[in-house]
Short mmCIF file of C-alpha atoms in Angstrom, two decimals:
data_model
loop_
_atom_site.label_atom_id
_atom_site.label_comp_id
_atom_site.label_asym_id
_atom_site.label_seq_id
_atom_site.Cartn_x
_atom_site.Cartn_y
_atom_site.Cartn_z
CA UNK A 1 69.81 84.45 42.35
CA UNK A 2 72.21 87.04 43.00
CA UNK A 3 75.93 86.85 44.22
CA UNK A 4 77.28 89.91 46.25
CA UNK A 5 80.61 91.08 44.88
CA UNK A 6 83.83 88.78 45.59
CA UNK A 7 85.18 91.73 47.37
CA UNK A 8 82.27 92.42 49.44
CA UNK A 9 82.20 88.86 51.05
CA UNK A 10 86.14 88.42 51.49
CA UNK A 11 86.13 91.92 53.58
CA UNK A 12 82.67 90.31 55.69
CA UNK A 13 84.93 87.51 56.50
CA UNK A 14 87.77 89.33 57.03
CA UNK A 15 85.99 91.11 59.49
CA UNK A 16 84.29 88.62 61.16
CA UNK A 17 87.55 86.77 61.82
CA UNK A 18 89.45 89.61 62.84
CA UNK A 19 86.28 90.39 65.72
CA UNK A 20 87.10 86.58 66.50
CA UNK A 21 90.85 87.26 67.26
CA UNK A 22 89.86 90.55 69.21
CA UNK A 23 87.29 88.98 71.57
CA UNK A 24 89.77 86.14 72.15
CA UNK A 25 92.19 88.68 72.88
CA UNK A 26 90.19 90.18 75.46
CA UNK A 27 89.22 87.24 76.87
CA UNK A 28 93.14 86.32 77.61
CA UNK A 29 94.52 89.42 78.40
CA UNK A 30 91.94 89.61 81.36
CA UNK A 31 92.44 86.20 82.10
CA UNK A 32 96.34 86.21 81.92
CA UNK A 33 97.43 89.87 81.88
CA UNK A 34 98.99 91.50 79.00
CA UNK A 35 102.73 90.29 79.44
CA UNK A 36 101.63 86.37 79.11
CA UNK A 37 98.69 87.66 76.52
CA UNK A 38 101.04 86.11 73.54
CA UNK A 39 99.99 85.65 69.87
CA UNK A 40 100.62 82.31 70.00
CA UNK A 41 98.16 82.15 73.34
CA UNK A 42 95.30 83.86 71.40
CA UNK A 43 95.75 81.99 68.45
CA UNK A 44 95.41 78.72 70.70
CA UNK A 45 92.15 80.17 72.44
CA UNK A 46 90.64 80.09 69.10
CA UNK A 47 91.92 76.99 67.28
CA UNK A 48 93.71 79.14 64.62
CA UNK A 49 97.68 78.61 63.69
CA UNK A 50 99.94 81.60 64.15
CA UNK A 51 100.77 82.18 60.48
CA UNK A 52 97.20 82.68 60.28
CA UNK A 53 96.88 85.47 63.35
CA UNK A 54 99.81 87.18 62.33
CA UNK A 55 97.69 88.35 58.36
CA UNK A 56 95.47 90.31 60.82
CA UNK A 57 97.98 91.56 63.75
CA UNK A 58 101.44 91.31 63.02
CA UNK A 59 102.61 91.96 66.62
CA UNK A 60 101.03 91.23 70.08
CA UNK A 61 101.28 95.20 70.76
CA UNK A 62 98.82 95.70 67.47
CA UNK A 63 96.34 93.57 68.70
CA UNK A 64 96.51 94.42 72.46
CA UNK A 65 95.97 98.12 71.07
CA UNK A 66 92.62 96.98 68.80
CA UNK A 67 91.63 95.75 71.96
CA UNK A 68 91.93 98.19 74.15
CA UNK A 69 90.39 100.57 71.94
CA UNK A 70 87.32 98.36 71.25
CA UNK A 71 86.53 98.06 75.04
CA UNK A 72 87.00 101.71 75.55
CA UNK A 73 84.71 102.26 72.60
CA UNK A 74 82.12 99.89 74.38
CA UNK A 75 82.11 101.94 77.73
CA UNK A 76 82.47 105.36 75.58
CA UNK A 77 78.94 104.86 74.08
CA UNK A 78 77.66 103.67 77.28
CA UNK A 79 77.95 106.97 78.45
CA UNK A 80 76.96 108.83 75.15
CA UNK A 81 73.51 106.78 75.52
CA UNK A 82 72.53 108.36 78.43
CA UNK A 83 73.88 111.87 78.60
CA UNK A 84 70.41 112.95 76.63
CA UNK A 85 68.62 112.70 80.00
CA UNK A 86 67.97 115.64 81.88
CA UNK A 87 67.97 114.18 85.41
CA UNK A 88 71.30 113.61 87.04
CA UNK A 89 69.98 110.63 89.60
CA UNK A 90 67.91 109.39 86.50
CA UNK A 91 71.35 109.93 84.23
CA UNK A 92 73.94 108.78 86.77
CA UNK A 93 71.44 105.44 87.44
CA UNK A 94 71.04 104.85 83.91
CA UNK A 95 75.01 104.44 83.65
CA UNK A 96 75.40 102.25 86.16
CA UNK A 97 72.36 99.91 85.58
CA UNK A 98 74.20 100.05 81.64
CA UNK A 99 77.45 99.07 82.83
CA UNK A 100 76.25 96.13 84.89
CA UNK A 101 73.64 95.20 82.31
CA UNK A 102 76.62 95.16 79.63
CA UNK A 103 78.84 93.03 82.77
CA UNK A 104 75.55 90.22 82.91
CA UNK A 105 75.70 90.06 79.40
CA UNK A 106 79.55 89.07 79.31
CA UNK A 107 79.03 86.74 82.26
CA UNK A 108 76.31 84.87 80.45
CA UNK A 109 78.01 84.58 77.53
CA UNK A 110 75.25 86.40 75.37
CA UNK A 111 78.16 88.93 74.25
CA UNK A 112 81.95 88.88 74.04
CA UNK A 113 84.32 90.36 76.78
CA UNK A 114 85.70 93.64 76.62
CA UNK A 115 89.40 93.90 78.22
CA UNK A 116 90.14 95.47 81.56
CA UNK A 117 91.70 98.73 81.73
CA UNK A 118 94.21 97.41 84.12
CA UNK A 119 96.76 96.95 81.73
CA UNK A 120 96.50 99.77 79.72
CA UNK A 121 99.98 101.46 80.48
CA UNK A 122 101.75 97.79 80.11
CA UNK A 123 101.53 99.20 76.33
CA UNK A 124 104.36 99.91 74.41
CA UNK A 125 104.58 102.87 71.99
CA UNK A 126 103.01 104.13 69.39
CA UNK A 127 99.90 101.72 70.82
CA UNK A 128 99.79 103.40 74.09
CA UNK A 129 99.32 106.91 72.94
CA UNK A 130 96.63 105.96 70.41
CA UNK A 131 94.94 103.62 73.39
CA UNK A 132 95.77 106.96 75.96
CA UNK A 133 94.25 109.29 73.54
CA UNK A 134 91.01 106.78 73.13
CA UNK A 135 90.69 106.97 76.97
CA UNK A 136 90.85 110.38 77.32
CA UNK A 137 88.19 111.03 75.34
CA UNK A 138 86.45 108.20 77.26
CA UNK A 139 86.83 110.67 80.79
CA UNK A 140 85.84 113.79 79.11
CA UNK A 141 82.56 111.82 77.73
CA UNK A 142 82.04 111.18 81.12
CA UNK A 143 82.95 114.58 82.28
CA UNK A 144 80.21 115.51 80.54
CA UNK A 145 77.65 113.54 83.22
CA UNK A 146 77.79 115.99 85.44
CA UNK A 147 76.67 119.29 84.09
CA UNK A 148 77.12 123.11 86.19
CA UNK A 149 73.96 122.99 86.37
CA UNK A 150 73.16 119.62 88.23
CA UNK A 151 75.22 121.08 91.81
CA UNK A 152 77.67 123.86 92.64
CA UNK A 153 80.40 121.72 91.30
CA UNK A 154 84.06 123.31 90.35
CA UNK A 155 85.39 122.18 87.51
CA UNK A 156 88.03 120.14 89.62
CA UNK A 157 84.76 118.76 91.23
CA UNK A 158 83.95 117.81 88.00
CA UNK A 159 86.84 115.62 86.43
CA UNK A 160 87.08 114.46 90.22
CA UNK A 161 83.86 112.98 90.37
CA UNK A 162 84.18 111.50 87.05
CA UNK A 163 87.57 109.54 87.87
CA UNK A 164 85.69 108.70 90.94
CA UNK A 165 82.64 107.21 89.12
CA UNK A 166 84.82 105.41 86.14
CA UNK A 167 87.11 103.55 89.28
CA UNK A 168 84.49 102.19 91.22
CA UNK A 169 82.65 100.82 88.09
CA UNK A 170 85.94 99.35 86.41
CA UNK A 171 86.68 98.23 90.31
CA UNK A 172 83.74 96.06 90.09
CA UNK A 173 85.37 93.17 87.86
CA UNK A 174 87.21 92.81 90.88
CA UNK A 175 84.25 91.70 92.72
CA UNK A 176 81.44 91.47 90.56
CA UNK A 177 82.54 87.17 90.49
CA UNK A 178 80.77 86.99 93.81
CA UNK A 179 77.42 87.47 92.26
CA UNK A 180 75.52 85.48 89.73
CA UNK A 181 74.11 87.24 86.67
CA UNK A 182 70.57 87.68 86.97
CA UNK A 183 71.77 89.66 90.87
CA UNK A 184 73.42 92.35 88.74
CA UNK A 185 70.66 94.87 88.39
CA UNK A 186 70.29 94.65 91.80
CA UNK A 187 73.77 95.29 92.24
CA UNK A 188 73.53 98.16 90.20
CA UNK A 189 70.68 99.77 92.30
CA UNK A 190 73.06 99.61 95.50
CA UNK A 191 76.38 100.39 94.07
CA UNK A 192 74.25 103.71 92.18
CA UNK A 193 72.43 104.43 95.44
CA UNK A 194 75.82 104.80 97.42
CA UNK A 195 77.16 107.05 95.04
CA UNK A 196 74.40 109.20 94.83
CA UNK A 197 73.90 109.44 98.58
CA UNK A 198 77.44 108.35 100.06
CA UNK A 199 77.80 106.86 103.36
CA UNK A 200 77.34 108.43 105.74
CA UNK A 201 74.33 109.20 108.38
CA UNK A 202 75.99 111.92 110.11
CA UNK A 203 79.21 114.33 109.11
CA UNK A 204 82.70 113.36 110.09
CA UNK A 205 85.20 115.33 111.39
CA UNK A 206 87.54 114.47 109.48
CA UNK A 207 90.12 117.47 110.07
CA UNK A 208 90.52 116.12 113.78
CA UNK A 209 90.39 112.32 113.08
CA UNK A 210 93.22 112.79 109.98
CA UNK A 211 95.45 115.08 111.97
CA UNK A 212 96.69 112.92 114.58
CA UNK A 213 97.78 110.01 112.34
CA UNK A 214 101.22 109.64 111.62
CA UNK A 215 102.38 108.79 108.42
CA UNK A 216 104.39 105.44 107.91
CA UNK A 217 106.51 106.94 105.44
CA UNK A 218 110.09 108.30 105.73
CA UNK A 219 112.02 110.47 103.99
CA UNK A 220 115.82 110.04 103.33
CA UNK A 221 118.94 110.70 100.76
CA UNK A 222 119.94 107.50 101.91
CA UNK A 223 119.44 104.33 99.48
CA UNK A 224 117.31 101.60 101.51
CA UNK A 225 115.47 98.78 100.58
CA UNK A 226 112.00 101.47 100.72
CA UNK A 227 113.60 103.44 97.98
CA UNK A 228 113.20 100.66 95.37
CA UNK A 229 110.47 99.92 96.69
CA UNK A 230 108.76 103.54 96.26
CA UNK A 231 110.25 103.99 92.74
CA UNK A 232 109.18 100.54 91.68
CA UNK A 233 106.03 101.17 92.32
CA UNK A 234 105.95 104.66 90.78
CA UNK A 235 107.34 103.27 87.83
CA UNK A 236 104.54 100.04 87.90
CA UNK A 237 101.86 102.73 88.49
CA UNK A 238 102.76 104.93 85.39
CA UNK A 239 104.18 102.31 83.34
CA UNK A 240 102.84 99.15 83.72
CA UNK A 241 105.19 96.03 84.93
CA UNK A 242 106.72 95.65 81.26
CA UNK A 243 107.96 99.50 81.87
CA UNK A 244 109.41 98.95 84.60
CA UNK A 245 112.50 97.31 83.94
CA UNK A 246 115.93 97.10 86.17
CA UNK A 247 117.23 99.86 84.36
CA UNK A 248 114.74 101.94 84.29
CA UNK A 249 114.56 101.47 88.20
CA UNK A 250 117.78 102.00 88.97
CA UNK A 251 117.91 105.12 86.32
CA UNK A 252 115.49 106.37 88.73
CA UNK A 253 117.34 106.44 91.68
CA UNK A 254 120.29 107.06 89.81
CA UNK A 255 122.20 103.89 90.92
CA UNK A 256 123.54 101.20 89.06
CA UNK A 257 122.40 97.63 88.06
CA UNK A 258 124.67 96.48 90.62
CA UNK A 259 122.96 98.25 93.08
CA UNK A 260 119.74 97.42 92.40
CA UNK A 261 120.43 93.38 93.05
CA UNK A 262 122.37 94.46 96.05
CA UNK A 263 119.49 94.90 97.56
CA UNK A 264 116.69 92.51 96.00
CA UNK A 265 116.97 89.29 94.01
CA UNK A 266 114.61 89.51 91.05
CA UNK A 267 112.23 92.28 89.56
CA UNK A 268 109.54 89.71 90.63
CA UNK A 269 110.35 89.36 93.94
CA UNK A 270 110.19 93.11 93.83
CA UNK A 271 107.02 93.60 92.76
CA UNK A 272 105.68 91.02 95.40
CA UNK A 273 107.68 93.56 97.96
CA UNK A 274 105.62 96.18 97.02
CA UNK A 275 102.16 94.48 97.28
CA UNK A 276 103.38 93.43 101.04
CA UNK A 277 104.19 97.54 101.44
CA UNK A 278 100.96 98.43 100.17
CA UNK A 279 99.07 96.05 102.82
CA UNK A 280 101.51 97.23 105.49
CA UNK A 281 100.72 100.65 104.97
CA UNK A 282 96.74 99.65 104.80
CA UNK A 283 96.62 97.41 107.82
CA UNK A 284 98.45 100.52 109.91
CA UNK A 285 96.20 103.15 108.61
CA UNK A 286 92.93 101.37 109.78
CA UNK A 287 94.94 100.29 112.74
CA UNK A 288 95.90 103.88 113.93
CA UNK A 289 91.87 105.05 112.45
CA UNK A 290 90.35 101.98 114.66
CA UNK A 291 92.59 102.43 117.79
CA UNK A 292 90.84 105.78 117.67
CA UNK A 293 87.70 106.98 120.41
CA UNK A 294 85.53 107.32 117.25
CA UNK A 295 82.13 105.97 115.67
CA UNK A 296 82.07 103.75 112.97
CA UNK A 297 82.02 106.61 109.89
CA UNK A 298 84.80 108.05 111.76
CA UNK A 299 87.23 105.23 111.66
CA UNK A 300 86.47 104.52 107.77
CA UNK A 301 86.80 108.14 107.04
CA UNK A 302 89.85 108.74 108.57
CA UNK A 303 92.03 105.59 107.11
CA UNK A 304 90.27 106.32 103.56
CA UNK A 305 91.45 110.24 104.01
CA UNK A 306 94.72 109.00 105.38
CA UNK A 307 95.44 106.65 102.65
CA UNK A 308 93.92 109.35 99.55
CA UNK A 309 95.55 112.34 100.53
CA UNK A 310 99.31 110.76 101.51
CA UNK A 311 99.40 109.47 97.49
CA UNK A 312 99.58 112.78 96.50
CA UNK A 313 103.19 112.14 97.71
CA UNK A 314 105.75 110.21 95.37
CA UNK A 315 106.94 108.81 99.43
CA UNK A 316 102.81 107.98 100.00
CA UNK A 317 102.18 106.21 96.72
CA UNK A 318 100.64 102.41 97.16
CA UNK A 319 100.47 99.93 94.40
CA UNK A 320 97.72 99.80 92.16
CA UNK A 321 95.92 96.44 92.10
CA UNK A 322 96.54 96.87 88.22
CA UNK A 323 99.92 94.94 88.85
CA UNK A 324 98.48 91.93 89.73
CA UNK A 325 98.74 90.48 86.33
CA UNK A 326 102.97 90.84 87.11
CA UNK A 327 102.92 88.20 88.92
CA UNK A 328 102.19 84.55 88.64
CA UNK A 329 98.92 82.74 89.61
CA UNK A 330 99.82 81.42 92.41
CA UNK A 331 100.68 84.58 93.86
CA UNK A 332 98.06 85.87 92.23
CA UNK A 333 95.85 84.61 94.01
CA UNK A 334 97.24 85.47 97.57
CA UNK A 335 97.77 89.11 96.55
CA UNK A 336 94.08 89.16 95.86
CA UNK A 337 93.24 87.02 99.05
CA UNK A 338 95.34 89.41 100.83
CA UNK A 339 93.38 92.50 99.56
CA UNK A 340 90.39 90.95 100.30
CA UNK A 341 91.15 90.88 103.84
CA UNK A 342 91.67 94.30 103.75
CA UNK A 343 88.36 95.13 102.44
CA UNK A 344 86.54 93.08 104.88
CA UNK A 345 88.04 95.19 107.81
CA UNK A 346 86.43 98.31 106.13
CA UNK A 347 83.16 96.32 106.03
CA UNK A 348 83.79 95.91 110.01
CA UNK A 349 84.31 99.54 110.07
CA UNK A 350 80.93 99.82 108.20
CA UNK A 351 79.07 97.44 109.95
CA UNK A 352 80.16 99.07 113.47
CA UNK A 353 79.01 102.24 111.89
CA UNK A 354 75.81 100.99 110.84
CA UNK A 355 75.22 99.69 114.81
CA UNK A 356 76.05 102.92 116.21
CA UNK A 357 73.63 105.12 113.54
CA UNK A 358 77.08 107.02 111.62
CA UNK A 359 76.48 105.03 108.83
CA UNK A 360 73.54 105.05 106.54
CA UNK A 361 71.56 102.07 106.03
CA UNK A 362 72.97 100.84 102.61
CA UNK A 363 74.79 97.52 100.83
CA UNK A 364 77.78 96.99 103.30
CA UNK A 365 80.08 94.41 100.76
CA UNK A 366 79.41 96.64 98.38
CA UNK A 367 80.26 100.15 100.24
CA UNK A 368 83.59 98.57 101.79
CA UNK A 369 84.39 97.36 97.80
CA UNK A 370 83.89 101.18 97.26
CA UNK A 371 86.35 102.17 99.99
CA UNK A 372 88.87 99.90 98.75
CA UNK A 373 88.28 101.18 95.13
CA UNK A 374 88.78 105.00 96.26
CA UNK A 375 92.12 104.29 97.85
CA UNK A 376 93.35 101.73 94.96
CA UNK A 377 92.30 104.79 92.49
CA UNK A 378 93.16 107.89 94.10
CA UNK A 379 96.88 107.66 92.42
CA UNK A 380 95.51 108.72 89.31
CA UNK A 381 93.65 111.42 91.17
CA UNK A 382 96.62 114.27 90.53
CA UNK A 383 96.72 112.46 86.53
CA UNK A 384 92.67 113.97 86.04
CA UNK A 385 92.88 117.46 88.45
CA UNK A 386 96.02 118.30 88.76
CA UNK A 387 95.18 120.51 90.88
CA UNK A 388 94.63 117.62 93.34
CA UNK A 389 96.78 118.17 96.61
CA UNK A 390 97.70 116.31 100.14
CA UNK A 391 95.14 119.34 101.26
CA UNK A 392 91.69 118.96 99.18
CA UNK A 393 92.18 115.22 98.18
CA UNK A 394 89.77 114.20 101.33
CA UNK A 395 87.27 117.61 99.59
CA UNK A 396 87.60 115.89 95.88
CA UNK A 397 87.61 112.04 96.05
CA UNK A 398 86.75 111.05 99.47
CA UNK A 399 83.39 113.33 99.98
CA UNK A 400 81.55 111.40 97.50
CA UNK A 401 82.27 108.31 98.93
CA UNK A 402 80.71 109.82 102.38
CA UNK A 403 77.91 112.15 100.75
CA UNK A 404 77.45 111.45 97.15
CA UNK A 405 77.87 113.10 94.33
CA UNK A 406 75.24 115.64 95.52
CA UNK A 407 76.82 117.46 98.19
CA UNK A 408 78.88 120.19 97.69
CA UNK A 409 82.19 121.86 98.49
CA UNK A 410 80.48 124.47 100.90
CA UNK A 411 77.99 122.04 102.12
CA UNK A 412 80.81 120.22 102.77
CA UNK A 413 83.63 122.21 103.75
CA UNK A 414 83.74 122.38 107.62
CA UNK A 415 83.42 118.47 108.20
CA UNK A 416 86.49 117.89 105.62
#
């Protein structure tokens, strides 16, 4: 009979333990973000002491990183599989039935969960700019899906409709819960046919149904209760809620501590502050789009370009959804109730739309998750195209949403 090496089988169970601590890992940090995602917590999830943990990751920040950079390796050869096809509908399809094939798999417990990219910028140094670097390679991967040759594209196009794709699919764990398993093909199908073939039955004029919508947001030198609120959630955007500390805030604004409690209580409360901002400033925007002598399209396409194109303003940012995992459970769980009724108006939008013939015959839930996901995402728009402005963010990030990825700038051009 023969032995393998002693050094063989103490690295195969080295390995196999340390995969053990990483899929716990993710399994927390989705569960309870990465600032309560503790050693001590994944050590618990897997019946193994913290002595023990700490001989494979020394530091929470170690093993948050591993994990990040597993799931990003996960989605990075999703892509990789299917950029050998030649058709786009056949290659974009292909990625999306992958991704929610890979999802069904998670759900049924046939294969370990990958973490959510949500937290990503919660990392601290030198872990984020290994993770950052992983990721970036990720989005130029995906770049790759759409060649020059598939549509007139621009190379802003390009990275545009790539950030575009990437959101709604890492949008989906938002939603995806409301499905069992063996629907998630399906889901696929729908969620691939929309972004193929957009929304929309008819153009939209969107130049006259944007321009008459004022903006909520007001500039001043003076130091209000809105100016924390703006930097904090620059600062939650870029940095994640760990980053975002008192100091930093008040750094920011170049005030002091003092100041900074003068006008709010606790960094929490804060943070709750700007998740009731970011509604506001939603509710108004379909308000003003709704109170407006349009069809259905009209009224989504108007507080979606409304809502894009004012974040390419430090004064227009909203709150990514991302700092959800700041807060507690409870809260939690009335944020996301709260968003939720948000995205159900869109689906009213949609649903008038589909009555009055402006809006193709597709999944409604899913297209108003897909609104939803282009406004929560179009923050990082400027982050992928720079180039991205108040003035072509409706051209980049909201035409596919309408049209798919198919249409093109010139096709496009005089109904944006």
């Amino acid at each position: 009979m023969h032995l393998e090496p002693p050094r063989e089988r103490t690295l195969s169970k080295f390995d196999r333990r340390k995969a053990e601590i990483l899929n716990a890992a993710a399994a927390v940090i989705n569960r309870l973000g990465l600032k309560d995602a503790t050693l001590a917590v994944v050590a618990a999830e897997i019946g193994l002491n913290l002595k023990s943990l700490r001989y494979y990751f020394k530091r929470k920040d170690d093993l948050a990183g591993a994990a990040f950079l597993h799931s990003i390796a996960v989605h990075q050869q999703l892509v990789e599989d299917v950029l050998p096809i030649d058709s786009f509908e056949e290659r974009i399809a292909a990625f999306v039935e992958g991704y929610f094939s890979l999802q069904a798999e998670i759900r049924s417990g046939r294969r370990p969960e990958t973490v959510h990219f949500g937290d990503l910028r919660a990392l601290a140094d030198p872990q984020r700019q290994a993770v950052g670097k992983a990721y970036v390679e990720f989005f130029r991967t995906t770049c790759r899906l759409f060649r020059p040759g598939d549509a007139p594209w621009t190379a802003d196009q390009r990275a545009a409709n790539a950030h575009f794709l990437i959101s709604q699919l890492l949008w989906s764990v938002v939603w995806i819960g409301g499905y069992m398993p063996s629907d998630f093909s399906r889901v696929a199908g729908h969620l691939g046919n929309i972004l193929l073939n957009g929304i929309a039955e008819k153009p939209a004029d969107l130049l006259a149904s944007h321009r008459d919508m004022p903006t909520p947001f007001e500039d001043s030198e003076r130091l209000t209760q809105e100016s924390f609120l703006r930097a904090a959630t620059e600062l939650i955007n870029d940095i994640g809620y760990r980053g975002a500390a008192v100091d930093r805030i008040s750094e920011s604004l170049h005030v002091t501590k003092g100041a900074f409690y003068h006008y709010n209580d606790t960094r929490d409360g804060l943070v709750v502050a700007c998740f009731e901002r970011t509604f506001d400033i939603i509710r108004q925007a379909q308000d003003i789009a709704m109170a407006g002598e349009m069809d259905g399209l009209s009224h989504v396409a108007a507080a979606t370009v409304s809502l894009v194109s004012r974040q390419m303003d430090p004064s227009g940012i909203l709150l990514r959804t991302s700092a959800l995992t700041a807060v507690g459970l409870d809260l939690r769980e009335e944020m996301a109730r709260r968003l939720s009724l948000s995205t159900l108006r869109f689906a009213d939008m949609l649903n008038d739309g589909l009555i009055d013939r402006s809006v193709r015959v597709c999944d409604m839930r899913i297209a108003a998750e897909m609104v939803t996901a282009t406004i929560n995402s179009a923050q990082e728009l400027q982050r992928w195209v720079p180039a991205a402005t108040r003035e072509n963010a409706a051209d980049l990030f909201v035409r596919p949403l309408l049209y798919g990825f198919r249409s093109s700038a010139g096709e496009e051009a005089d109904r944006l």
